[in-house]
Amino acid sequence: MRCARPTRTLLALSVAGLLLGAAGCTSHDDAPTVAQLARSSADSVDVVAQQDPSARSVAASRALFASAPGAVVASASDAGAVRDAASAARAAHVPLLLTSDGGTPSSTPSADAGDDGDRVAAELRRLGADWYQAEGSVAVDTDVPEQDAPERGDVPEASDASRAATVVVSDRRSEAAAVATAEAAGARVVAMPDGVTDPAAAPDVVSALHDRAEHPTVLVGSAFGDLPDPQWTVRAAESGWQLPHGGQRPFDGHRYVALYGAPGAPVLGVLGEQDPAATVRRAEGTAKEYDGLGDEPVTPAMEVIATVAAGDAGADGDYSTELPASTLEPYVDAASDAGMPVILDLQPGRSDFLSQAKRYESLLAKPNVWLALDPEWRLTADQVPLQQIGSVSASEVNEVSSWLADLVRSKGLPPKAFVLHQFRLSMIQDRSSLASHPELDVLIHVDGQGSQPDKQATWKALHQDAPEGVHWGWKNFYDEDTPMLSPQQTMADVQPTPSLITYQ
């Protein structure tokens, strides 16, 4: 497997001074971020994700009704009865409760019902119900009498607190009882798209939660039981920030074409060949060449080198030139105005990735700013750039990903991409031990240069025994690839198709 160091990056040794003075601007540290502007509802998110439909119907009732004069009961297995019961529950402004079968529910206490025995009977008691209406063949072991629901005008409406809720259902058809209960309570109901289980990947859900950020949220559906942190998911959605093609999850249905380089340094990549506004236009033009070449929409992006491996130790002795955040801000701001994500790339020399990442916390606190680690330039205390190809341990990568995930979660930010550059297996040691976080989408960016057979061999080698769930990126070099692939060739020849394609 052959891949040399990128020639443009080697020239970093002679341009450190240029970079330090490039593209300065006034700091925006005092500007409010999306997370600061968004209201948190972390204490008002209920998850109704029990596997049993009867248990879910009772949990939805508990989440939406403090009390009710009655309820409508139907068997979960009788679709016709559930439809009739849903209409009756909406008309009477009361919950719809399901039994697990068509007969009398078991009177044996369950985990959902506790010591009260049957969950439906227990819920009728909790509601303070004076009656229940049965649809289809059901029977409830309760002292509450069975009768038809009163006319609508005779029934008080649900409480103001219940009416304020936003109810997200995984599927309207399978969650018909919860939908009826929510609409009976006056809640706003929004359904997930088919096949999507992560609210961050559902544009309409993100919009609804943003529009109703001051209201409590209820997530209904067994699929939501797999959400690691529902409260953060809802809080991030409430910020309202979305990718240009919708949703917040970076690599769920999205592809990016990015320009790579450092501000004011053309020798390090095409990003540095023009000012921020022109970089935006060039990135848009490059990405446009990929339109129609795949099933996923294409978004232009930037990958900006924030710390540059240096040929001398420097005042701090780490062989890395750390650009001030103020130098990077014009690119971040221009990209943000254009709806583009920005990836900050770290080349730490003898420093460590976490120390350098923390330097840019103010930028990483922005929703469109992501992070990349470049292990080629992570050196030990006795190494010097250009004399060795560096490497990083999985434990150090995990320290960075944990810190970044904590930042995302604590500030209510949308998920971020976490990019790991690699063109040799040795560059990320013990790669199988890389940690995963719901706040981050991990992408391995294969950034070798040279002949296409060599690049393809590297691509295939790095895919072997890769961690489950990672995404993949590919780099095209204008000068060093022999030849550089066209957009059509990149999409056809690089398989699986990369989620991130950068140009240097």
Coordinates of C-alpha atoms in Angstrom, one line a residue:
M1 CA 0.0 0.0 0.0
R2 CA 1.8 3.2 -1.2
C3 CA 0.8 6.7 -0.3
A4 CA 3.2 9.6 0.0
R5 CA 2.7 12.7 2.1
P6 CA 0.8 15.3 0.3
T7 CA 3.2 17.7 -1.5
R8 CA 1.2 20.8 -0.7
T9 CA 1.3 20.0 3.0
L10 CA 5.1 19.6 2.9
L11 CA 5.4 23.2 1.9
A12 CA 3.9 24.1 5.2
L13 CA 7.4 24.3 6.5
S14 CA 8.0 27.6 4.6
V15 CA 4.8 29.4 5.1
A16 CA 4.2 29.5 8.9
G17 CA 4.9 33.2 9.0
L18 CA 2.5 33.9 6.1
L19 CA -0.3 32.0 7.8
L20 CA 0.0 33.9 11.1
G21 CA -0.7 37.2 9.4
A22 CA -3.4 36.0 7.0
A23 CA -7.0 37.1 6.9
G24 CA -7.2 38.7 10.3
C25 CA -10.6 40.1 11.5
T26 CA -12.4 41.3 14.6
S27 CA -13.3 38.4 16.9
H28 CA -17.0 37.3 17.1
D29 CA -16.7 35.6 20.5
D30 CA -19.5 37.7 21.9
A31 CA -22.0 36.8 19.2
P32 CA -24.8 34.5 20.4
T33 CA -24.7 31.0 19.1
V34 CA -27.7 29.0 18.0
A35 CA -27.5 27.0 21.2
Q36 CA -27.5 30.2 23.3
L37 CA -30.6 31.5 21.5
A38 CA -32.5 28.2 21.7
R39 CA -34.7 27.5 24.7
S40 CA -33.9 24.2 26.5
S41 CA -36.7 21.7 27.1
A42 CA -34.4 19.0 28.6
D43 CA -36.7 18.6 31.6
S44 CA -39.8 18.2 29.5
V45 CA -39.1 15.3 27.1
D46 CA -41.1 12.1 27.6
V47 CA -40.2 8.9 25.7
V48 CA -43.0 6.3 25.1
A49 CA -41.1 3.4 23.7
Q50 CA -42.4 0.2 25.3
Q51 CA -42.5 -2.8 23.0
D52 CA -46.1 -3.7 24.0
P53 CA -48.7 -1.5 22.3
S54 CA -50.9 -1.6 25.4
A55 CA -48.1 -0.3 27.5
R56 CA -47.4 2.5 25.0
S57 CA -51.0 3.6 25.0
V58 CA -51.0 3.8 28.8
A59 CA -47.7 5.7 28.8
A60 CA -49.0 8.1 26.2
S61 CA -52.1 8.7 28.4
R62 CA -49.9 9.4 31.4
A63 CA -47.7 11.8 29.5
L64 CA -50.7 13.8 28.1
F65 CA -53.5 13.7 30.7
A66 CA -53.2 14.5 34.3
S67 CA -56.8 13.4 34.7
A68 CA -59.8 12.6 32.5
P69 CA -63.5 11.9 33.1
G70 CA -63.2 8.6 31.1
A71 CA -61.4 6.7 28.4
V72 CA -62.0 4.6 25.3
V73 CA -60.7 1.1 25.3
A74 CA -60.0 -1.2 22.4
S75 CA -57.9 -4.3 21.6
A76 CA -54.6 -3.6 20.0
S77 CA -55.2 -6.5 17.6
D78 CA -58.5 -5.3 16.3
A79 CA -57.7 -2.6 13.7
G80 CA -61.3 -1.7 13.0
A81 CA -62.1 -1.3 16.7
V82 CA -59.0 0.9 17.1
R83 CA -60.2 3.2 14.3
D84 CA -63.7 3.5 15.9
A85 CA -62.1 4.0 19.3
A86 CA -59.8 6.8 18.0
S87 CA -62.8 8.7 16.7
A88 CA -64.6 8.3 20.0
A89 CA -61.6 9.4 22.0
R90 CA -61.1 12.5 19.9
A91 CA -64.7 13.5 20.2
A92 CA -64.8 13.0 23.9
H93 CA -61.4 14.5 24.6
V94 CA -60.2 11.4 26.5
P95 CA -57.4 8.9 26.1
L96 CA -57.5 5.8 24.0
L97 CA -56.2 2.8 25.9
L98 CA -55.4 -0.6 24.3
T99 CA -55.5 -4.1 25.7
S100 CA -53.0 -6.6 24.5
D101 CA -55.6 -9.0 23.1
G102 CA -59.3 -9.3 22.4
G103 CA -60.2 -10.8 25.8
T104 CA -59.9 -9.8 29.4
P105 CA -56.4 -8.5 30.1
S106 CA -54.4 -10.5 32.6
S107 CA -54.8 -9.3 36.2
T108 CA -51.2 -10.2 37.0
P109 CA -49.2 -7.1 37.8
S110 CA -46.7 -6.1 35.1
A111 CA -43.6 -4.0 35.0
D112 CA -45.7 -1.3 33.4
A113 CA -48.6 -1.4 35.8
G114 CA -46.7 -1.9 39.1
D115 CA -48.7 -3.1 42.1
D116 CA -52.0 -1.8 40.6
G117 CA -52.4 -4.9 38.5
D118 CA -53.7 -4.6 35.0
R119 CA -52.3 -1.5 33.4
V120 CA -55.5 -0.4 31.8
A121 CA -57.5 -0.6 35.0
A122 CA -54.7 1.1 36.8
E123 CA -54.7 3.9 34.3
L124 CA -58.4 4.4 34.7
R125 CA -57.9 4.8 38.4
R126 CA -55.1 7.3 37.9
L127 CA -57.2 9.4 35.5
G128 CA -60.0 9.4 38.0
A129 CA -62.3 8.1 35.3
D130 CA -66.0 7.7 35.9
W131 CA -66.6 5.5 32.9
Y132 CA -64.9 3.8 30.0
Q133 CA -66.3 3.0 26.5
A134 CA -65.3 -0.3 25.0
E135 CA -64.9 -0.7 21.3
G136 CA -64.9 -4.3 20.0
S137 CA -64.4 -7.3 22.2
V138 CA -62.7 -6.1 25.3
A139 CA -63.3 -6.4 29.0
V140 CA -61.5 -4.6 31.8
D141 CA -61.3 -5.9 35.4
T142 CA -62.2 -2.6 37.1
D143 CA -64.9 -1.0 39.2
V144 CA -65.2 1.8 36.6
P145 CA -68.5 1.3 34.8
E146 CA -68.6 0.6 31.0
Q147 CA -70.8 3.1 29.1
D148 CA -70.8 5.2 26.0
A149 CA -68.9 8.4 26.1
P150 CA -71.0 11.5 26.8
E151 CA -71.6 14.0 24.0
R152 CA -68.7 16.3 23.2
G153 CA -70.2 19.3 24.8
D154 CA -70.6 17.5 28.2
V155 CA -66.9 16.7 28.5
P156 CA -64.2 19.2 29.7
E157 CA -61.2 19.7 27.4
A158 CA -57.7 18.6 28.4
S159 CA -55.6 20.8 30.6
D160 CA -53.6 23.7 29.1
A161 CA -50.3 21.8 29.9
S162 CA -51.4 18.8 28.0
R163 CA -52.7 20.8 25.0
A164 CA -49.2 22.5 24.7
A165 CA -47.3 19.2 23.9
T166 CA -45.7 18.3 20.7
V167 CA -46.0 14.6 20.0
V168 CA -43.6 12.9 17.6
V169 CA -44.7 9.5 16.5
S170 CA -42.6 6.9 14.7
D171 CA -45.5 5.9 12.5
R172 CA -49.1 7.2 12.4
R173 CA -50.6 3.9 11.6
S174 CA -48.9 1.7 14.2
E175 CA -49.3 4.5 16.8
A176 CA -53.0 5.2 16.1
A177 CA -53.9 5.0 19.8
A178 CA -51.2 7.6 20.8
V179 CA -52.2 9.8 17.9
A180 CA -55.8 9.8 19.0
T181 CA -54.8 10.4 22.6
A182 CA -52.6 13.3 21.6
E183 CA -55.3 14.9 19.4
A184 CA -57.8 14.4 22.1
A185 CA -55.5 16.4 24.4
G186 CA -55.1 19.1 21.8
A187 CA -51.4 18.3 21.2
R188 CA -49.6 18.9 17.9
V189 CA -48.8 15.6 16.2
V190 CA -45.9 15.2 13.8
A191 CA -44.9 11.8 12.2
M192 CA -41.4 10.6 11.3
P193 CA -40.6 9.8 7.6
D194 CA -40.8 6.2 6.6
G195 CA -37.7 4.3 7.7
V196 CA -36.2 7.1 9.7
T197 CA -35.8 6.6 13.5
D198 CA -33.6 9.6 14.4
P199 CA -35.5 12.9 14.8
A200 CA -32.2 14.8 13.9
A201 CA -32.5 13.2 10.4
A202 CA -36.1 14.3 9.9
P203 CA -36.4 17.9 8.5
D204 CA -40.2 18.3 9.3
V205 CA -39.7 17.0 12.8
V206 CA -36.8 19.4 13.4
S207 CA -38.9 22.3 12.1
A208 CA -41.9 21.3 14.3
L209 CA -39.8 21.1 17.4
H210 CA -38.1 24.4 16.6
D211 CA -41.5 26.1 16.0
R212 CA -42.8 24.8 19.4
A213 CA -39.5 25.1 21.4
E214 CA -41.4 26.3 24.5
H215 CA -43.7 23.3 24.6
P216 CA -43.0 19.9 26.1
T217 CA -42.3 17.0 23.8
V218 CA -43.4 13.4 23.8
L219 CA -41.7 10.8 21.5
V220 CA -43.9 7.8 20.9
G221 CA -42.8 4.6 19.2
S222 CA -40.7 1.6 20.2
A223 CA -38.0 2.8 17.8
F224 CA -37.3 5.7 20.0
G225 CA -36.1 3.3 22.7
D226 CA -32.8 3.2 20.9
L227 CA -32.2 7.0 21.2
P228 CA -29.2 7.3 23.5
D229 CA -30.1 10.9 24.6
P230 CA -33.6 12.0 23.7
Q231 CA -33.4 15.2 25.7
W232 CA -30.3 16.4 23.8
T233 CA -31.9 15.3 20.5
V234 CA -35.0 17.4 21.2
R235 CA -33.0 20.4 22.5
A236 CA -30.8 20.3 19.4
A237 CA -33.8 20.2 17.1
E238 CA -35.3 23.2 18.9
S239 CA -32.4 25.3 17.8
G240 CA -33.9 25.1 14.3
W241 CA -30.5 24.8 12.5
Q242 CA -30.6 22.4 9.6
L243 CA -28.3 21.4 6.8
P244 CA -29.0 22.9 3.4
H245 CA -30.9 19.8 2.3
G246 CA -32.7 19.4 5.6
G247 CA -32.1 17.6 8.9
Q248 CA -29.3 17.8 11.3
R249 CA -27.5 14.4 11.0
P250 CA -24.3 15.1 8.9
F251 CA -24.0 11.9 6.9
D252 CA -27.6 10.6 6.9
G253 CA -28.7 11.3 3.2
H254 CA -26.0 13.9 2.5
R255 CA -22.8 14.1 0.5
Y256 CA -20.2 16.9 0.7
V257 CA -17.7 18.3 -1.8
A258 CA -15.1 20.5 0.0
L259 CA -12.2 22.7 -0.7
Y260 CA -9.1 22.0 1.5
G261 CA -6.4 24.4 2.6
A262 CA -5.3 27.2 4.9
P263 CA -6.2 30.9 4.8
G264 CA -3.8 32.9 2.7
A265 CA -1.5 29.9 1.9
P266 CA -2.1 28.7 -1.7
V267 CA 0.7 26.1 -1.4
L268 CA -1.4 24.2 1.2
G269 CA -4.4 23.8 -0.9
V270 CA -7.0 25.4 -3.1
L271 CA -8.9 27.0 -0.2
G272 CA -6.1 29.4 0.3
E273 CA -6.0 30.6 -3.3
Q274 CA -8.7 33.2 -2.8
D275 CA -10.5 35.2 -0.1
P276 CA -13.5 33.8 1.9
A277 CA -16.2 35.0 -0.5
A278 CA -14.5 33.7 -3.5
T279 CA -13.8 30.4 -1.7
V280 CA -17.6 30.0 -1.2
R281 CA -18.2 30.6 -4.9
R282 CA -15.5 28.2 -5.9
A283 CA -16.8 25.5 -3.5
E284 CA -20.3 25.9 -4.8
G285 CA -19.0 25.5 -8.4
T286 CA -17.0 22.4 -7.6
A287 CA -19.9 20.8 -5.8
K288 CA -22.3 21.6 -8.6
E289 CA -20.2 19.3 -10.9
Y290 CA -21.6 16.4 -8.8
D291 CA -25.2 17.3 -9.2
G292 CA -27.2 14.3 -10.6
L293 CA -24.3 11.8 -10.2
G294 CA -25.8 10.0 -7.1
D295 CA -28.9 9.5 -5.1
E296 CA -27.9 11.9 -2.3
P297 CA -28.0 15.7 -2.5
V298 CA -24.6 17.4 -2.7
T299 CA -23.6 20.2 -0.3
P300 CA -20.5 22.4 -0.8
A301 CA -18.1 22.6 2.2
M302 CA -14.7 23.8 3.4
E303 CA -12.0 22.0 5.3
V304 CA -9.7 24.6 6.8
I305 CA -6.4 23.8 8.3
A306 CA -6.4 25.4 11.8
T307 CA -3.0 24.1 13.0
V308 CA -0.2 23.6 10.5
A309 CA 2.7 21.2 11.0
A310 CA 5.8 23.4 11.1
G311 CA 9.5 22.8 10.2
D312 CA 10.8 24.4 13.4
A313 CA 9.8 23.9 17.0
G314 CA 8.5 27.4 17.5
A315 CA 8.3 29.2 20.8
D316 CA 6.2 26.5 22.3
G317 CA 8.4 23.7 21.0
D318 CA 5.5 21.7 19.4
Y319 CA 6.4 22.0 15.7
S320 CA 2.9 23.2 15.0
T321 CA 1.6 26.7 14.0
E322 CA -1.7 27.3 15.6
L323 CA -3.7 29.9 13.7
P324 CA -5.8 32.3 15.8
A325 CA -9.5 31.8 15.7
S326 CA -9.8 35.3 14.3
T327 CA -7.9 34.2 11.2
L328 CA -10.4 31.4 10.6
E329 CA -13.6 33.3 11.4
P330 CA -14.0 35.0 8.0
Y331 CA -14.1 31.6 6.4
V332 CA -16.5 30.2 9.1
D333 CA -18.7 33.3 8.7
A334 CA -18.8 33.2 5.0
A335 CA -19.6 29.5 5.0
S336 CA -22.3 30.0 7.6
D337 CA -23.9 32.7 5.5
A338 CA -23.9 30.4 2.5
G339 CA -25.3 27.4 4.5
M340 CA -22.0 25.4 4.3
P341 CA -20.4 23.3 7.0
V342 CA -16.7 24.0 7.8
I343 CA -14.3 21.3 9.0
L344 CA -11.4 22.5 11.2
D345 CA -8.3 20.3 10.5
L346 CA -5.6 19.8 13.2
Q347 CA -2.0 19.0 12.5
P348 CA -0.6 19.0 16.1
G349 CA 3.1 18.2 15.7
R350 CA 4.4 17.3 19.2
S351 CA 1.3 18.7 20.8
D352 CA -1.8 16.6 21.3
F353 CA -5.2 16.8 19.5
L354 CA -7.3 17.6 22.6
S355 CA -5.2 20.6 23.6
Q356 CA -5.4 22.0 20.1
A357 CA -9.1 21.3 19.7
K358 CA -9.8 23.2 22.9
R359 CA -8.2 26.3 21.4
Y360 CA -11.1 26.5 18.9
E361 CA -14.0 25.8 21.3
S362 CA -15.6 29.2 20.4
L363 CA -15.7 28.1 16.7
L364 CA -16.7 24.5 17.4
A365 CA -19.6 25.9 19.5
K366 CA -21.2 27.0 16.2
P367 CA -23.6 24.5 14.6
N368 CA -21.9 24.4 11.2
V369 CA -18.3 23.9 12.4
W370 CA -17.0 20.3 12.5
L371 CA -13.6 18.8 13.5
A372 CA -10.9 16.7 11.7
L373 CA -7.8 15.1 13.2
D374 CA -4.8 14.5 10.9
P375 CA -2.6 11.8 12.5
E376 CA 0.0 12.1 9.8
W377 CA 1.3 15.1 11.8
R378 CA 0.9 13.7 15.3
L379 CA 4.5 13.2 16.4
T380 CA 6.3 11.9 19.5
A381 CA 8.7 13.9 21.5
D382 CA 11.7 12.8 19.4
Q383 CA 10.1 13.2 15.9
V384 CA 10.1 16.0 13.4
P385 CA 7.7 16.7 10.6
L386 CA 8.8 15.3 7.2
Q387 CA 11.1 12.7 8.7
Q388 CA 8.3 10.4 9.9
I389 CA 4.7 9.8 9.3
G390 CA 2.9 10.3 12.6
S391 CA 0.2 8.3 14.3
V392 CA -2.3 8.5 17.1
S393 CA -3.7 6.0 19.6
A394 CA -7.4 5.3 19.7
S395 CA -7.4 6.4 23.3
E396 CA -6.2 9.9 22.3
V397 CA -8.9 10.1 19.6
N398 CA -11.5 9.0 22.1
E399 CA -10.5 11.8 24.5
V400 CA -11.2 14.3 21.7
S401 CA -14.4 12.7 20.6
S402 CA -15.7 12.6 24.3
W403 CA -14.8 16.2 24.7
L404 CA -16.5 17.2 21.5
A405 CA -19.6 15.1 22.2
D406 CA -19.8 16.8 25.6
L407 CA -19.6 20.2 24.0
V408 CA -22.4 19.3 21.6
R409 CA -24.6 18.0 24.3
S410 CA -24.0 20.7 26.9
K411 CA -24.7 23.5 24.4
G412 CA -27.7 21.8 22.7
L413 CA -25.9 21.8 19.3
P414 CA -26.9 19.6 16.4
P415 CA -24.8 16.5 15.7
K416 CA -21.3 17.1 14.3
A417 CA -19.0 15.3 11.9
F418 CA -15.8 14.0 13.4
V419 CA -13.3 13.3 10.6
L420 CA -10.2 11.1 11.0
H421 CA -7.6 11.4 8.2
Q422 CA -5.8 8.1 7.4
F423 CA -3.8 6.7 4.5
R424 CA -2.0 4.0 6.4
L425 CA -3.4 1.5 8.9
S426 CA -0.6 2.4 11.4
M427 CA -1.8 6.1 11.5
I428 CA -4.7 5.2 13.9
Q429 CA -3.5 2.6 16.4
D430 CA -6.0 0.1 17.7
R431 CA -8.7 1.5 15.4
S432 CA -11.3 -1.0 16.5
S433 CA -11.3 0.7 19.9
L434 CA -12.6 4.0 18.6
A435 CA -15.6 5.1 20.7
S436 CA -18.9 6.1 19.3
H437 CA -21.1 9.0 20.4
P438 CA -24.7 9.8 19.3
E439 CA -23.6 13.4 19.0
L440 CA -21.0 12.7 16.4
D441 CA -20.9 11.1 12.9
V442 CA -17.4 9.6 12.5
L443 CA -15.8 9.6 9.0
I444 CA -12.5 8.1 7.9
H445 CA -11.0 10.3 5.3
V446 CA -8.7 8.4 2.9
D447 CA -6.4 11.2 1.8
G448 CA -3.5 9.5 0.0
Q449 CA -2.2 10.8 -3.3
G450 CA -0.5 9.3 -6.4
S451 CA -1.6 6.8 -9.0
Q452 CA -5.2 5.6 -9.1
P453 CA -4.3 1.9 -8.6
D454 CA -2.3 2.8 -5.5
K455 CA -5.1 5.0 -4.2
Q456 CA -7.7 2.3 -4.8
A457 CA -5.4 -0.2 -3.0
T458 CA -5.2 2.1 0.0
W459 CA -9.0 2.6 0.0
K460 CA -9.7 -1.1 0.0
A461 CA -7.1 -1.8 2.7
L462 CA -8.5 0.8 5.1
H463 CA -12.0 -0.6 4.7
Q464 CA -10.9 -4.0 6.1
D465 CA -12.0 -4.4 9.7
A466 CA -13.1 -0.8 9.9
P467 CA -15.3 0.1 12.9
E468 CA -18.9 -0.4 12.3
G469 CA -21.0 2.6 11.4
V470 CA -18.2 4.9 10.1
H471 CA -18.6 6.9 7.0
W472 CA -15.9 7.4 4.3
G473 CA -14.2 10.3 2.6
W474 CA -11.9 10.6 -0.5
K475 CA -9.5 13.3 -1.5
N476 CA -8.7 14.4 -5.1
F477 CA -5.3 16.1 -5.6
Y478 CA -5.1 18.6 -8.5
D479 CA -1.3 18.3 -8.9
E480 CA -0.2 15.1 -7.2
D481 CA -2.8 12.5 -8.5
T482 CA -1.9 10.7 -11.7
P483 CA -4.4 11.3 -13.0
M484 CA -7.0 13.1 -10.8
L485 CA -10.4 11.5 -11.1
S486 CA -13.2 13.6 -12.7
P487 CA -16.5 13.9 -10.7
Q488 CA -18.0 11.2 -12.8
Q489 CA -15.0 8.9 -12.2
T490 CA -15.0 9.6 -8.5
M491 CA -18.6 8.6 -8.2
A492 CA -18.3 5.5 -10.4
D493 CA -14.8 4.2 -9.4
V494 CA -14.7 4.8 -5.7
Q495 CA -16.9 2.3 -4.0
P496 CA -18.7 2.5 -1.6
T497 CA -19.4 6.1 -2.8
P498 CA -17.7 8.5 -0.4
S499 CA -19.8 10.8 1.8
L500 CA -17.1 13.5 1.8
I501 CA -15.0 14.4 -1.3
T502 CA -12.3 17.0 -0.8
Y503 CA -10.1 18.8 -3.3
Q504 CA -6.5 19.9 -2.5

